[in-house]
């Protein structure tokens, strides 16, 4: 079995990461009733304690397993909170790297100042985590784009990963800022970070805060409003952390749980058995036809399971249709009106290959695929469903609909850059120059241009309307 | 028996496990002959299981525990990413401990255990990474190591609506490579197998069908393919010498019957309305010798529109018992033919690969593992030559 290491950087990265480990423990406790260290656990956890067989297995008994993780933050608040919470015994100090003063929402401070100062320590901790793994296949990096540490130091860590472990796949989960973000310099931070992601990541799963808020609101509306017959099954909602170790629910937990579920579903086929196994290296190899265009739009279904237990086949087909519905996407985009380069469907639970093929045949006509990849579907079937559901589907679409998100970012960046607003904060940092900004903008423009080029081929797909003939 | 059965990759192993379940644990077999026609005297199956990730074979640990030698199970970790180049060339700097070397060791060992080595039967898919890439490499190595042995592959083609974005590249490269090194290719199709599976579900006639109607659709598809293979390749009385001990040379006789030309080796087990070079019909359950007297052979000849230059286009074998059925009077007819409808499939693969190459899609992943555009061109030339050969008659 192959192993993965999770590297969580910055406040957002660590909060999401904390939810991920909690939900991962919950999922493995659910599947592995005996508490014996098995191959599925080995993909994310290391066995540190030999006395691990215990009856009446609960997540708290999973504390004998140590997560393969590195936690980095330049201010102590979040990491300290983790260390005081119920997951305190799970992490040990060699996995943590903290500083006191934070990055001040400044990409340059995170990337250059802290990046250089802590380079040796970061590489050391990464090496140690990698050495514990028999067969390391993938690094998962979790961070946000709008801040200073996650964005700056996070992308520095990404380039270190490429340097030190070039053969290991790098999958990055990036939380993009919404237009109404409260950090004024988030456009600078995001564009500077985006350049690093385009150059150094193997694939990126962009997530937008606004979409997460919309999903949370939709579920809450469903559970509070709605008809009596449509009560949601307890702890089945994608935002719920029930059954895990965490104590009282904290403010962003619901949103972070969604991202944590995304990571669990992506790795499900690599951890558990199924009829069509799909490993992590297959994600990049099958969904990324051109090295720079590696932004995959994630969408998760179902968001919740109704308490009413009838599950006719119609529900299964509904799950597939929902995956292509805008409400279930984790970024705001319109894939149905843009061009698909490739699409992966990762199904969990008791679903047959025939159901999968039937739904692909059904949905194909309405989804515009690029002309040279009309059969660009990658399918994976894992037999273990997530906690609280009987089956679930994760769709990862490499689609040109991310272009508007990038164009939006470019516009917000240009508005500030034109006026040279806040620029002095960045230029004061050692190693930072105007050229870094201009290179980042050039990279973003050429990325948008590549997507434009592909979109242009879509217009050629549309046949000309037949001309009217006048009867003579 | 003379065959070593090698199963490579996820599809190959899933199919292979269904094949062994069908052939090796059938309770209807008589006790006085060997337990299974494909095992050796010590009861171990003549099989080599190869995969680049262990999950498929874990599922079947119970089943294979006592039946297969430990040295015949060759596993690695991490998979081959659904990339032919990765399967064919392996990791960077992979030396003697590599998957390929261990696999060849296991094959050599298994071949040496045979009383009489006739050749190998390789089960794999065309569209993945391990089955298609490592499978192609194994074919070449086996051809080099055992030049007089035969190689019959059972190749599974992917769903046409899209199973993997790399399926065209992988199918192209593996078909070109295997057509060069193997003696015969039994081509099966996921789409046809699925259609068969869907029509069968809910039709309980006989033990085989009942099992199939209750299992998941992947199992049904694999069982269907396995039963086609079994229909052709289990021992038949026509080829068993009078001593009663079968040499197990059915696969090689099949190749000799149905592959008259080295330039056209792709075989189907379904009937179609194209022109056939050669046909083999295997009739099981023929205890009353009715097959010769029936109209079946005449109908086959007419339906297949055989080529004019083959004086005996239809070969047939018969066996009084049907091992795959449950009652003594059940009959089974399996037909294997070498006909030109395969050029449609090949043409589709070549066209789609050309389009993707022109757009430059995914090429960097193949280059990373040592396959350049020139290799694609070579493979396209080989496949175009095969299409031309089939089209010329």
mmCIF file of N, CA and C in Angstrom, chain B residues 274-279 300-310 313-314:
data_model
loop_
_atom_site.group_PDB
_atom_site.id
_atom_site.type_symbol
_atom_site.label_atom_id
_atom_site.label_comp_id
_atom_site.label_asym_id
_atom_site.label_seq_id
_atom_site.Cartn_x
_atom_site.Cartn_y
_atom_site.Cartn_z
ATOM 1 N N UNK B 274 -18.686 -10.064 -41.592
ATOM 2 C CA UNK B 274 -17.576 -9.581 -42.415
ATOM 3 C C UNK B 274 -16.927 -10.818 -43.002
ATOM 4 N N UNK B 275 -15.897 -10.646 -43.795
ATOM 5 C CA UNK B 275 -15.343 -11.857 -44.396
ATOM 6 C C UNK B 275 -14.349 -12.490 -43.446
ATOM 7 N N UNK B 276 -14.439 -13.785 -43.276
ATOM 8 C CA UNK B 276 -13.578 -14.465 -42.313
ATOM 9 C C UNK B 276 -12.488 -15.225 -43.004
ATOM 10 N N UNK B 277 -11.303 -15.155 -42.426
ATOM 11 C CA UNK B 277 -10.238 -15.958 -42.940
ATOM 12 C C UNK B 277 -10.371 -17.394 -42.507
ATOM 13 N N UNK B 278 -10.695 -17.600 -41.247
ATOM 14 C CA UNK B 278 -10.772 -18.967 -40.728
ATOM 15 C C UNK B 278 -11.650 -18.971 -39.491
ATOM 16 N N UNK B 279 -12.297 -20.090 -39.292
ATOM 17 C CA UNK B 279 -13.231 -20.182 -38.173
ATOM 18 C C UNK B 279 -12.991 -21.491 -37.444
ATOM 19 N N UNK B 300 -22.655 -21.905 -40.267
ATOM 20 C CA UNK B 300 -21.475 -21.112 -39.929
ATOM 21 C C UNK B 300 -20.761 -20.689 -41.188
ATOM 22 N N UNK B 301 -20.625 -21.660 -42.109
ATOM 23 C CA UNK B 301 -19.884 -21.351 -43.325
ATOM 24 C C UNK B 301 -20.563 -20.217 -44.091
ATOM 25 N N UNK B 302 -21.901 -20.315 -44.157
ATOM 26 C CA UNK B 302 -22.620 -19.289 -44.905
ATOM 27 C C UNK B 302 -22.532 -17.945 -44.180
ATOM 28 N N UNK B 303 -22.756 -18.000 -42.861
ATOM 29 C CA UNK B 303 -22.809 -16.756 -42.098
ATOM 30 C C UNK B 303 -21.478 -16.025 -42.060
ATOM 31 N N UNK B 304 -20.396 -16.769 -42.175
ATOM 32 C CA UNK B 304 -19.101 -16.126 -42.036
ATOM 33 C C UNK B 304 -18.520 -15.604 -43.323
ATOM 34 N N UNK B 305 -19.056 -15.913 -44.423
ATOM 35 C CA UNK B 305 -18.543 -15.417 -45.712
ATOM 36 C C UNK B 305 -17.026 -15.556 -45.780
ATOM 37 N N UNK B 306 -16.589 -16.826 -45.789
ATOM 38 C CA UNK B 306 -15.150 -17.047 -45.688
ATOM 39 C C UNK B 306 -14.420 -16.671 -46.965
ATOM 40 N N UNK B 307 -13.118 -16.429 -46.827
ATOM 41 C CA UNK B 307 -12.309 -16.023 -47.988
ATOM 42 C C UNK B 307 -12.179 -17.186 -48.946
ATOM 43 N N UNK B 308 -11.916 -16.849 -50.201
ATOM 44 C CA UNK B 308 -11.900 -17.889 -51.226
ATOM 45 C C UNK B 308 -10.624 -18.700 -51.207
ATOM 46 N N UNK B 309 -9.512 -18.113 -50.685
ATOM 47 C CA UNK B 309 -8.255 -18.842 -50.815
ATOM 48 C C UNK B 309 -8.047 -19.883 -49.723
ATOM 49 N N UNK B 310 -8.974 -19.990 -48.768
ATOM 50 C CA UNK B 310 -8.797 -20.968 -47.691
ATOM 51 C C UNK B 310 -9.696 -22.170 -47.963
ATOM 52 N N UNK B 313 -12.055 -23.552 -44.483
ATOM 53 C CA UNK B 313 -12.129 -22.395 -43.600
ATOM 54 C C UNK B 313 -12.681 -22.692 -42.221
ATOM 55 N N UNK B 314 -13.487 -23.766 -42.113
ATOM 56 C CA UNK B 314 -14.092 -24.002 -40.809
ATOM 57 C C UNK B 314 -13.557 -25.286 -40.196
#
